[in-house]
XYZ file of C-alpha atoms in Angstrom:
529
model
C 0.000 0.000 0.000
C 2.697 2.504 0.847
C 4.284 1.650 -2.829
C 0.772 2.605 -4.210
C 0.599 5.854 -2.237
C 4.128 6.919 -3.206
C 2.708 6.076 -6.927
C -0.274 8.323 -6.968
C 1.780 10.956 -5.313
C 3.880 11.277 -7.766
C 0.974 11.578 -10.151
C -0.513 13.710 -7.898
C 2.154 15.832 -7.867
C 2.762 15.634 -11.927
C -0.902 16.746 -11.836
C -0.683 20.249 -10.594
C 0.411 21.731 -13.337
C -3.000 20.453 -15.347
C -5.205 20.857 -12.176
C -3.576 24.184 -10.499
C -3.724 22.659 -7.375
C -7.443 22.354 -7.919
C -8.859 18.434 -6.118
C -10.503 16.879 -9.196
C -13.976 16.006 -8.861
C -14.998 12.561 -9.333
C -18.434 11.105 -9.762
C -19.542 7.627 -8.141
C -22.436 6.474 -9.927
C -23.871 2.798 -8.338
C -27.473 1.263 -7.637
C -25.451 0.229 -4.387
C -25.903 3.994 -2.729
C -23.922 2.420 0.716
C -21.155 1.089 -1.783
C -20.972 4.670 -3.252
C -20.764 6.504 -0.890
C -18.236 4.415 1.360
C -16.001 4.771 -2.344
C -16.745 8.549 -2.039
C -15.479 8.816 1.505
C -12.370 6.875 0.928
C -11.470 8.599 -2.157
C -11.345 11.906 0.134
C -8.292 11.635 2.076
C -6.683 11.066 -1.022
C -6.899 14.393 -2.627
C -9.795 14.286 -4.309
C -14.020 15.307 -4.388
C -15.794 12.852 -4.594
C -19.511 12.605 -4.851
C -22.315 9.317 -4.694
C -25.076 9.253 -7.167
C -27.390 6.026 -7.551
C -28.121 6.929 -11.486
C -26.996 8.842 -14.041
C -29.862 11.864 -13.981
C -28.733 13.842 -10.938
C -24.818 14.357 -12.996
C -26.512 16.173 -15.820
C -25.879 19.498 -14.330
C -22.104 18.692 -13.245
C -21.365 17.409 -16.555
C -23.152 20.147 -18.006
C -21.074 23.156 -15.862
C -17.932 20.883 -16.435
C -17.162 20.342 -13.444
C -16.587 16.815 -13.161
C -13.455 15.031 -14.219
C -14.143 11.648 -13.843
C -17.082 8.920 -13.295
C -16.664 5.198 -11.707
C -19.910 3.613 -13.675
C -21.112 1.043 -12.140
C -21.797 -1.351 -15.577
C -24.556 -3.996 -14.922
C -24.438 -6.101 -17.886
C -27.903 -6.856 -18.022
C -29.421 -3.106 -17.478
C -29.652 -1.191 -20.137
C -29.140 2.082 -17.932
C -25.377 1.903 -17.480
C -24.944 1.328 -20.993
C -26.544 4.269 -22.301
C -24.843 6.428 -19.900
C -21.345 5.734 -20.804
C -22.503 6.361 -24.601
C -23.448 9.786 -23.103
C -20.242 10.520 -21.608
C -18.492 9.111 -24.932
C -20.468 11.623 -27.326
C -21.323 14.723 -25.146
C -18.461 14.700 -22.901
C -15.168 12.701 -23.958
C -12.731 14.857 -21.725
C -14.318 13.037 -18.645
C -12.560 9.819 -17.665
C -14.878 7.016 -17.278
C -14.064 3.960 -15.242
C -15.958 1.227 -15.035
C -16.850 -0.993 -12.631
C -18.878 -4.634 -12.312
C -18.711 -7.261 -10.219
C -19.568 -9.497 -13.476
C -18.545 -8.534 -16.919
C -17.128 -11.000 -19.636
C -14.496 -10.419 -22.281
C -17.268 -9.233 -24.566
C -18.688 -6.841 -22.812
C -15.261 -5.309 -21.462
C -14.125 -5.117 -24.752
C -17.522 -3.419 -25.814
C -16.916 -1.018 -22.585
C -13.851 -0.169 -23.620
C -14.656 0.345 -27.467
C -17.403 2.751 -26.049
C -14.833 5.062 -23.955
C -14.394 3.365 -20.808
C -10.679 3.764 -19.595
C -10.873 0.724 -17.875
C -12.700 -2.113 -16.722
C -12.355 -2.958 -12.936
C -13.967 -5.697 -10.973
C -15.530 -5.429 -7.942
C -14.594 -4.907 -5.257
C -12.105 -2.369 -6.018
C -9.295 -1.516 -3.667
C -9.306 2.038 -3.036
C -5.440 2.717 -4.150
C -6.011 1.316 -7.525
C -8.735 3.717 -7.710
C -7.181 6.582 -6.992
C -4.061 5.495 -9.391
C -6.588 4.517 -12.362
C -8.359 8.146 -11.774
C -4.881 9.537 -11.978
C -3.585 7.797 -14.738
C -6.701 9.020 -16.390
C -6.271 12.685 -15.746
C -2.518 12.791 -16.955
C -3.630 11.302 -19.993
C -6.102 13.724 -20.889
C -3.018 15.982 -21.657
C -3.175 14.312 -25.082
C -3.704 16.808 -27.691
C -7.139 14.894 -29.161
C -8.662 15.489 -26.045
C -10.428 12.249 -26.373
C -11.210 9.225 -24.197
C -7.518 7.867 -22.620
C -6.362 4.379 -22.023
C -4.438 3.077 -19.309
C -1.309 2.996 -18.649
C -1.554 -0.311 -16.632
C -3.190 -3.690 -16.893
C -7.101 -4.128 -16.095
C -7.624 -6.228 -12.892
C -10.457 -8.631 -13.931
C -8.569 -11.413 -15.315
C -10.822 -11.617 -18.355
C -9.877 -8.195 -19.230
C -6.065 -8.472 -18.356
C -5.532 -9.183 -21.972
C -7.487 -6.290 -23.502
C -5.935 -3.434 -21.111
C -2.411 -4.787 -21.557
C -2.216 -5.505 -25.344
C -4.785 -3.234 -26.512
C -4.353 0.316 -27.490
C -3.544 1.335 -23.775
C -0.049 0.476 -24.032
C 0.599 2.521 -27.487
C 1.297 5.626 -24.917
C 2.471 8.876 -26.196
C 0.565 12.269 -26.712
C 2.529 12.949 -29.817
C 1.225 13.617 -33.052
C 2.991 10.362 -34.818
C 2.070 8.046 -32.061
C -1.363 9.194 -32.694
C -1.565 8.473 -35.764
C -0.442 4.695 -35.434
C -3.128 4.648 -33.017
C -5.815 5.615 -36.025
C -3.994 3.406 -38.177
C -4.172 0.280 -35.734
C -8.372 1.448 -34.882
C -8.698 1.444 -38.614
C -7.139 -1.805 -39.559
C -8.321 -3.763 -37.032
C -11.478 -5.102 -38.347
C -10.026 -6.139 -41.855
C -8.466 -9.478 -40.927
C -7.879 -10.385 -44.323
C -5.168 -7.351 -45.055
C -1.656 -8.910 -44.319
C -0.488 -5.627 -41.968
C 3.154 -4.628 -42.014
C 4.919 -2.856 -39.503
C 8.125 -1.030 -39.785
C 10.418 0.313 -37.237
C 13.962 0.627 -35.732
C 15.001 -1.874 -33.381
C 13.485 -0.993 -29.765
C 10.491 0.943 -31.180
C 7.620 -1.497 -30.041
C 6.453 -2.855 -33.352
C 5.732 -5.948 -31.085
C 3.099 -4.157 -28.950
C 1.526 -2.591 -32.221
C 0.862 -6.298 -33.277
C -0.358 -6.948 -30.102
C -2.704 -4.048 -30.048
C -3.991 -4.889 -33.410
C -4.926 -8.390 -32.192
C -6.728 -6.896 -29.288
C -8.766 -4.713 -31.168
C -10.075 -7.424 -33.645
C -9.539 -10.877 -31.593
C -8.408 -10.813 -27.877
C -10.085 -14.095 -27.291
C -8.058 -15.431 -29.803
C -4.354 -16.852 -29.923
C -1.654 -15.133 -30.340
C 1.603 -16.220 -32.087
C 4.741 -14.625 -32.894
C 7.482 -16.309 -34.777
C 10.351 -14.867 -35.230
C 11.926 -15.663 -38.827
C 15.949 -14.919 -38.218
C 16.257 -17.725 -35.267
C 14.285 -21.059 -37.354
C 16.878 -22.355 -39.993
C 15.685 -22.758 -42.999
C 15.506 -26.356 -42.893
C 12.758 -26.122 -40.598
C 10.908 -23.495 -41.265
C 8.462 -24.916 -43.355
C 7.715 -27.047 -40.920
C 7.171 -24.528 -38.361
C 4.714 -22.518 -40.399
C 2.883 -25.132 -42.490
C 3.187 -28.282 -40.379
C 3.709 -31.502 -41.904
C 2.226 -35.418 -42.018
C 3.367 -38.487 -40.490
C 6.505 -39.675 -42.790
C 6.667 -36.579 -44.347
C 10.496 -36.598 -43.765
C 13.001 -38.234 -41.537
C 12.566 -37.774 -38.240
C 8.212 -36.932 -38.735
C 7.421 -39.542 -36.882
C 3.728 -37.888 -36.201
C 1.864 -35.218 -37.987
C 1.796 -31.944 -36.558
C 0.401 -28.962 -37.047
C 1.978 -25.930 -37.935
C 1.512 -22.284 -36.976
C -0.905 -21.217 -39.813
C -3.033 -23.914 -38.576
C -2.660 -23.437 -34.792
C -3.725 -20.005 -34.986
C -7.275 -20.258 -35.835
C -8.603 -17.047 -35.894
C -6.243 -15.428 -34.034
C -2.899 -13.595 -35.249
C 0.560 -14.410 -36.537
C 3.364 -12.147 -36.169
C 6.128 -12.522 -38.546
C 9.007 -10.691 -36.308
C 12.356 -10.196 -38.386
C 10.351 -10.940 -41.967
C 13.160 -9.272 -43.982
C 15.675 -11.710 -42.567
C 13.286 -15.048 -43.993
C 15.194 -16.965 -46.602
C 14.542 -16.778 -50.162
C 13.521 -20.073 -50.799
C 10.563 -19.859 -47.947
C 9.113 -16.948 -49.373
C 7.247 -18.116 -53.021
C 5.801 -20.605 -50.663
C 4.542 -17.842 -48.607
C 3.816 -15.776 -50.758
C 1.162 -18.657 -52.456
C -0.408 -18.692 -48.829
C -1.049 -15.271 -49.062
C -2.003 -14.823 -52.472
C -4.527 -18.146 -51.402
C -6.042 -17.764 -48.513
C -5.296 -21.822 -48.203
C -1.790 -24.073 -47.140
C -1.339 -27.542 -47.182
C 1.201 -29.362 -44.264
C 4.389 -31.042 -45.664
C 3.513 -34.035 -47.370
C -0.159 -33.445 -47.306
C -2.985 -33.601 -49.683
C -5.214 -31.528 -48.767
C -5.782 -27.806 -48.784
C -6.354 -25.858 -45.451
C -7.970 -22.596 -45.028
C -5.316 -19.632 -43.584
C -8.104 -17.769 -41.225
C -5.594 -15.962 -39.183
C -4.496 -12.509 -39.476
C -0.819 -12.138 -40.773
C 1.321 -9.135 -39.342
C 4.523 -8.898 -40.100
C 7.417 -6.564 -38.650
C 10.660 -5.659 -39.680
C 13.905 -3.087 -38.926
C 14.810 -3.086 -42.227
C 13.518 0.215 -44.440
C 11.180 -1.569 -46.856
C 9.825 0.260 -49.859
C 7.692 -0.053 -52.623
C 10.748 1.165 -54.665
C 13.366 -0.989 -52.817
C 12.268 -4.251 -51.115
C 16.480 -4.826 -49.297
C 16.667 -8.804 -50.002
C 12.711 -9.524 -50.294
C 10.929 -10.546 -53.115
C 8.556 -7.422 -54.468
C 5.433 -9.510 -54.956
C 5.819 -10.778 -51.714
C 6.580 -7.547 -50.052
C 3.003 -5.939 -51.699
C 1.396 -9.073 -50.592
C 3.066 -8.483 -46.900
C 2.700 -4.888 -47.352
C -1.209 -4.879 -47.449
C -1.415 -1.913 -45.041
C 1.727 -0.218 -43.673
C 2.434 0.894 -40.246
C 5.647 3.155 -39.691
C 6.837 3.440 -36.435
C 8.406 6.459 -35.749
C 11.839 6.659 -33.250
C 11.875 7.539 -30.245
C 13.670 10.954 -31.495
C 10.956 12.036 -33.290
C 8.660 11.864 -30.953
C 10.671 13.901 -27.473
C 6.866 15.010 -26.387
C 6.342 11.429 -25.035
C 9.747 10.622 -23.162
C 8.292 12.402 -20.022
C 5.417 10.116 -20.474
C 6.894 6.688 -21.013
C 9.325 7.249 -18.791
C 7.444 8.178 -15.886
C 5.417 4.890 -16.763
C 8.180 2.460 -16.460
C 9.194 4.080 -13.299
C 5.575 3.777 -11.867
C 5.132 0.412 -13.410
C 8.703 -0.987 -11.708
C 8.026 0.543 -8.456
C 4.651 -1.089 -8.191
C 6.827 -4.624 -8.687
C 9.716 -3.589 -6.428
C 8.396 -1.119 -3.274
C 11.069 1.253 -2.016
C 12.788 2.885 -5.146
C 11.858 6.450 -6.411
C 8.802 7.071 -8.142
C 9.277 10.545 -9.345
C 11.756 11.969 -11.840
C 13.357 15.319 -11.225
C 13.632 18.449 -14.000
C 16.860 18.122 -14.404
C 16.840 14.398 -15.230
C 14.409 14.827 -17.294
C 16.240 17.511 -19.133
C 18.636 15.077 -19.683
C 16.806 12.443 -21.039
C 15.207 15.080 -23.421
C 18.913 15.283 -24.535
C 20.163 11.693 -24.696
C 19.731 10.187 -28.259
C 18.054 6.892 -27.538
C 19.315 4.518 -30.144
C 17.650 1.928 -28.494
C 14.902 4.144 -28.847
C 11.694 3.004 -26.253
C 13.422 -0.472 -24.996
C 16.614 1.474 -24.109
C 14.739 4.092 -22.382
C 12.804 1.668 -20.216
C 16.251 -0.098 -19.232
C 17.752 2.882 -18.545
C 14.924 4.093 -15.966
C 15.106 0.879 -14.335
C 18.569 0.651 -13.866
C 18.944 4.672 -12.921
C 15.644 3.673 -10.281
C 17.704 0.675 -8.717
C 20.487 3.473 -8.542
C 19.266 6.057 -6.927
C 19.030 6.776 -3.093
C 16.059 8.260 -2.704
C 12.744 8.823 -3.073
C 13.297 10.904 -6.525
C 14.867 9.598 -9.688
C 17.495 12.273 -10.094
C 20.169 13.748 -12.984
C 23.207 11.516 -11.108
C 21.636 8.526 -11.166
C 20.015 8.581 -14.536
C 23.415 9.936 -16.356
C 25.458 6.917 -14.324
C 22.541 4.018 -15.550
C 23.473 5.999 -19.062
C 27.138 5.708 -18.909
C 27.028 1.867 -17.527
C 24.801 0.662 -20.017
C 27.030 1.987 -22.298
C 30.170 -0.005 -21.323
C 28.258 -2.874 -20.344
C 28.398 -4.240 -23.741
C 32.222 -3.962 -23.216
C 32.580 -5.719 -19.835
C 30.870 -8.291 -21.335
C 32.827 -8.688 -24.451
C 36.013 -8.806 -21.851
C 33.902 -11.518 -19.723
C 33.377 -13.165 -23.255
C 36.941 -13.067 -24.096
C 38.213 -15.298 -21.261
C 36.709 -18.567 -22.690
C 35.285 -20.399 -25.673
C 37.371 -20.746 -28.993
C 37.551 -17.999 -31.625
C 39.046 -19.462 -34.559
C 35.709 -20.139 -36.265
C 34.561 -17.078 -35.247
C 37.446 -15.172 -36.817
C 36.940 -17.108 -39.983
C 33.399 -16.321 -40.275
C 34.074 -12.425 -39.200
C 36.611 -12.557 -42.047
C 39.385 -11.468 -39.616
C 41.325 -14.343 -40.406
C 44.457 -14.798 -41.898
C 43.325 -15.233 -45.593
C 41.010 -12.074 -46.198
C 38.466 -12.730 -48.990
C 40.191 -11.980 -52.612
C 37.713 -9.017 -53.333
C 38.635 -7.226 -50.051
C 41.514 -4.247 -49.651
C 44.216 -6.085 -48.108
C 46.929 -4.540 -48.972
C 48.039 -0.863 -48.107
C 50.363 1.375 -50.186
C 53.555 0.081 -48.499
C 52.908 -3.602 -49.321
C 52.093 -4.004 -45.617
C 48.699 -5.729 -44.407
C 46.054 -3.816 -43.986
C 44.372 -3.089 -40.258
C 40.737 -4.102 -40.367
C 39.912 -0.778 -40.222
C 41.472 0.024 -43.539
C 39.234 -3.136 -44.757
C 36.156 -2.404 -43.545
C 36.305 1.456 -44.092
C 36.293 0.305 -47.485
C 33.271 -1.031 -47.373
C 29.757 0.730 -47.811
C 28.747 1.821 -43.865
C 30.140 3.828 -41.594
C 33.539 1.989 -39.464
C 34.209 4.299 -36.115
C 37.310 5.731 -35.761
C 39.912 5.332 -32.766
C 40.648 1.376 -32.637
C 44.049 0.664 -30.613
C 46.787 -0.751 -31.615
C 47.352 -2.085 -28.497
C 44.713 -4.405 -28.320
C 44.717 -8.257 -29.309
C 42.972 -10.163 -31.861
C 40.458 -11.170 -29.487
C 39.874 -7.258 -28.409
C 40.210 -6.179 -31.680
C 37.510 -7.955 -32.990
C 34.980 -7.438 -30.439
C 35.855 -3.901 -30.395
C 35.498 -3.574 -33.889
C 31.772 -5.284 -34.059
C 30.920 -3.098 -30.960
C 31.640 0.266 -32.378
C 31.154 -0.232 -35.794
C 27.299 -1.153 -34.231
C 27.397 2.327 -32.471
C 28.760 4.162 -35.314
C 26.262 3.213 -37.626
C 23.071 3.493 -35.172
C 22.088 0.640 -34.102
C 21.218 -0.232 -37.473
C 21.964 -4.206 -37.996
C 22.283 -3.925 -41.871
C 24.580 -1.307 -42.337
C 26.904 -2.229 -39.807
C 26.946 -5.984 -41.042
C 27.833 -4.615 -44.168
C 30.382 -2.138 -43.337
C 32.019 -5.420 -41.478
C 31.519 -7.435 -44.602
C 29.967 -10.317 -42.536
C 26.045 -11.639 -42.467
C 23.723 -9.657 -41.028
C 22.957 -13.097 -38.858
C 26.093 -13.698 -37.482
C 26.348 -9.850 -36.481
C 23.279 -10.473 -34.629
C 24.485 -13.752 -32.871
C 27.743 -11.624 -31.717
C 26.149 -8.726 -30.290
C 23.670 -10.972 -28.097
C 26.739 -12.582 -27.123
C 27.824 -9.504 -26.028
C 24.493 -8.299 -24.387
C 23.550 -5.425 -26.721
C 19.954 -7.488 -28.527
C-alpha cells in the first residue's frame, strides 16, 4: 500500500500543473448507494471530491457546468441504464474519464466497454489505491492533444480483461502527433483481418506491442503467435509454419500442425520478416495470395483464417524491397504501419518514462517514483538509439540506482554511462573462454582475407581491419588501438562499428563485410539485442 501511495503521489504531484492545485472532482455512480458513498469517503483523504449518485440523472448538471473530471460507472451487464450512460459521456463529454466498474462482466462486454470510452474495466470490489491510481492515470492522460477518451497505462484487474488493457491500445502511450496516428492506423485496420499488416520500425520501437494491439482490437479471445523468422533455420521453417504429415520426412514420426493452422482465428506475427530466406518466401507468398496451405507431405488444402502481421527493422519500400521478393513484399505490405523513433517523438519521453518508473516501483516497493527536471532535461537530450526499450532499461537501472525517493540527474546519467560499457565488460567476460578461430573465420578477420577485399596498403604491408572495412559501404568508427589483441580487436570492432552506424543491424553488417545473422548472434553474445 505505501508503494501505491508513493505512486499516486507522484501523479498527484505531476498533476498540478494540469489541475492548479485544484482536487478533481470525481463522480460515483452505483445502484449500491452504501457502496458509493463508502467509495466517495475513501477517495477523500486522497486528494480528491468525490460525490455518490445512484443513477446517471442527478450528474446532468455537473457534466453540463464541467465540473466533473471523472465517473466510476457502475456497468450492470444486463441493465440497459449503465450502458446508455457511458454512450453519453463518450459523445457529449469525452474529456471526462470514465471507469468502469462490475462485479460481473465478460471479455465481450469489457471489450464493448472499452470500445465505447471506458478507460478501464475494474472488478468489484475495487481496492481504493487502484482507484485513486486509475483516476490519476486518467487525468494525466487527458493531456493528449485529441482530447479524447484515454487508455491506461496499466493492466485491467479482472482477469478476463487483463488481456485487452495490456495488449490493446492502452499500451501505445504517447501524446505525440505520430504516435497518434499509429493509433488511427491500428483502430482502422483492425477489423479487416484479411489485409496482411506490415509494420516497420527501428530496433526498440515497439512494433511488437503494435501487433499486439492490433490483435486486441479485432480478436483478444483469440491466440496469439509470434514467430520470429531470423532464429528457425531454414531447414525447418516450413515445418514450423505449415506443419507436416506423419513420414513426411526423416525424423516426422507424427503429424503436426503448424503455426498457420494453430492459430485459428487469431494472429501471426512474422518478427524479423526481412531476414526469412529466399527459398521460404514463393511458398509464402502462395499462402497469401490463397487464402489456403497444405502441411508437408499433405494432400489436402487448409484454409489460412488468421491474421498475418509482419514486422521488420529493415527500411522496406515499394521502390526498394532490401533482399525480399517485391510480390511478396506488396502481398506483406497490405497496409503499412511506420513506427516512428523515439527521437521524433521527445513530447512522449516524459510520459513513457514516468510509466516504467511507476510500473517498476509497483513490482519492487522502495525505489523512487518521481523523476526530477533536471533528469528529465537530460533524457530530453540523450539520443536513444535503443529508442523506447533502451529508455525503459535505462529508468530501471537509474531507479535501482538512486538513493532516494526521486529519480534524479546523477543517477540517470550513471545508468546511461554503464549501459554503455556494459556491452564492453561483457565482451572482456566473453573473451576469457570459448574458442575464436571459427569465429574469426566467419568475421573474415582471419588470416586469408576474402580476394575481393583491400588487403593490402600502399607500403605492401597488411592492412588493419579498419582500412578493410572502411572500405566497405557503412560507416567503421574511428579510434581502434593498436594495443589491443585479436580477441579485443575484434569485439571492439563489431561493438563500435554497431554504435557508429546506429544501431542499425544492416549497415553495420555490411560495413564489417559479414552476415547480417552472425552480427546479430555476436552482439547478443555480447548483451547489446
Amino acid at each position: 500500500m505505501c508503494a501505491n501511495r508513493r505512486q499516486a503521489g507522484g501523479f498527484r504531484k505531476k498533476m498540478n500543473n494540469v489541475l492548479k492545485e485544484d482536487p478533481p472532482l470525481v463522480a460515483i455512480v452505483d445502484s449500491d448507494v452504501q457502496l458509493a458513498e463508502a467509495q466517495a469517503r475513501s477517495l477523500s483523504p486522497l486528494g480528491f471530491k468525490a460525490l455518490a449518485f445512484n443513477d446517471g440523472s442527478a450528474l446532468n448538471e455537473g457534466l453540463s457546468q464541467g465540473r466533473i473530471a471523472a465517473v466510476i460507472l457502475d456497468l450492470q451487464v444486463r441493465s440497459t441504464a449503465g450502458w446508455e450512460l457511458l454512450e453519453h459521456l463518450r459523445t457529449r463529454h469525452p474529456d471526462v474519464v470514465v471507469i468502469v466498474q462490475s462485479s460481473s462482466i465478460d471479455v465481450a462486454s469489457a471489450v464493448s466497454a472499452m470500445r465505447g470510452g471506458a478507460f478501464d474495466v475494474l472488478e468489484k470490489p475495487v481496492r481504493v489505491t487502484e482507484l485513486q491510481t486509475r483516476i490519476l492515470e486518467g487525468l494525466l492522460h487527458k493531456r493528449s492533444k485529441g482530447g479524447s477518451a484515454p487508455r491506461p497505462l496499466g493492466g485491467a484487474t479482472h482477469a478476463n480483461t487483463a488481456v485487452v488493457a495490456r495488449e490493446g491500445l492502452s499500451r501505445l502511450l504517447g501524446n505525440s502527433a505520430a504516435i497518434a496516428r499509429v493509433r488511427e492506423q491500428v483502430r482502422g485496420i483492425a477489423r479487416f483481418s484479411e489485409v496482411s499488416t506490415l509494420i516497420i520500425g527501428e530496433t526498440g520501437t515497439g512494433k511488437e506491442v503494435v501487433a499486439e494491439a492490433l490483435h486486441a482490437l479485432s480478436s483478444p479471445d483469440k491466440p496469439f503467435v509470434t514467430v520470429n523468422c531470423a532464429a528457425i533455420p531454414d531447414s525447418l521453417f516450413e515445418s514450423e509454419l505449415f506443419g507436416h504429415e506423419a513420414g513426411s520426412f526423416t525424423g516426422a514420426r507424427n503429424a503436426k500442425p503448424g503455426l498457420f493452422e494453430t492459430v485459428g482465428e487469431g494472429t501471426l506475427l512474422l518478427d524479423e520478416v526481412g531476414e526469412m530466406a529466399m527459398s521460404m518466401q514463393p511458398k509464402l507468398l502462395r499462402v497469401l495470395q490463397n487464402r489456403t496451405f497444405r502441411r508437408v507431405g499433405g494432400a489436402r488444402d487448409i484454409e489460412l483464417k488468421a491474421r498475418i502481421v509482419s514486422a521488420t527493422n529493415r527500411k522496406l519500400s515499394a521502390e526498394r524491397q532490401d533482399g525480399m521478393r517485391s510480390d511478396l513484399y506488396f502481398r506483406l505490405a497490405g497496409f503499412t504501419i511506420v513506427l516512428p523513433p523515439l527521437r521524433h517523438r521527445l513530447d512522449d519521453i516524459d510520459l513513457l518514462a514516468n510509466h516504467f518508473l511507476l510500473d517498476f516501483a509497483n513490482r519492487y516497493p522502495g525505489i523512487p517514483t518521481r523523476i526530477s527536471r533536471t533528469a528529465a532535461e537530460l533524457m530530453l537530450s540523450h539520443p536513444w538509439r535503443g529508442n523506447v526499450r533502451e529508455l525503459k532499461r535505462v529508468v530501471e537501472q537509474a531507479a535501482v540506482l538512486s538513493g532516494g525517493s526521486v529519480l534524479d540527474e546523477q543517477a540517470l546519467s550513471q545508468a546511461i554511462d554503464e549501459r554503455r560499457g556494459s556491452s564492453r565488460a561483457l565482451t572482456v567476460a566473453n573473451a576469457t573462454s570459448g574458442n575464436y578461430a571459427k569465429l574469426d573465420a566467419q568475421l573474415g578477420l582471419n588470416d586469408e582475407p576474402p580476394s575481393n577485399d583491400v588487403s593490402v596498403a600502399e607500403n605492401g604491408r597488411a592492412a588493419s581491419p579498419r582500412a578493410v572495412v572502411g572500405a566497405a559501404s557503412g560507416t567503421f568508427p574511428i579510434g581502434l588501438s593498436d594495443q589491443l589483441g585479436l580477441n579485443e580487436l575484434q569485439q571492439k570492432l563489431i561493438l563500435e562499428t554497431y554504435e557508429a552506424n546506429a544501431h542499425n543491424l544492416t549497415r553495420a553488417a555490411r560495413a564489417l563485410r559479414i552476415p547480417r545473422t552472425t552480427l546479430r548472434d555476436r552482439l547478443k553474445r555480447y548483451g547489446c539485442l
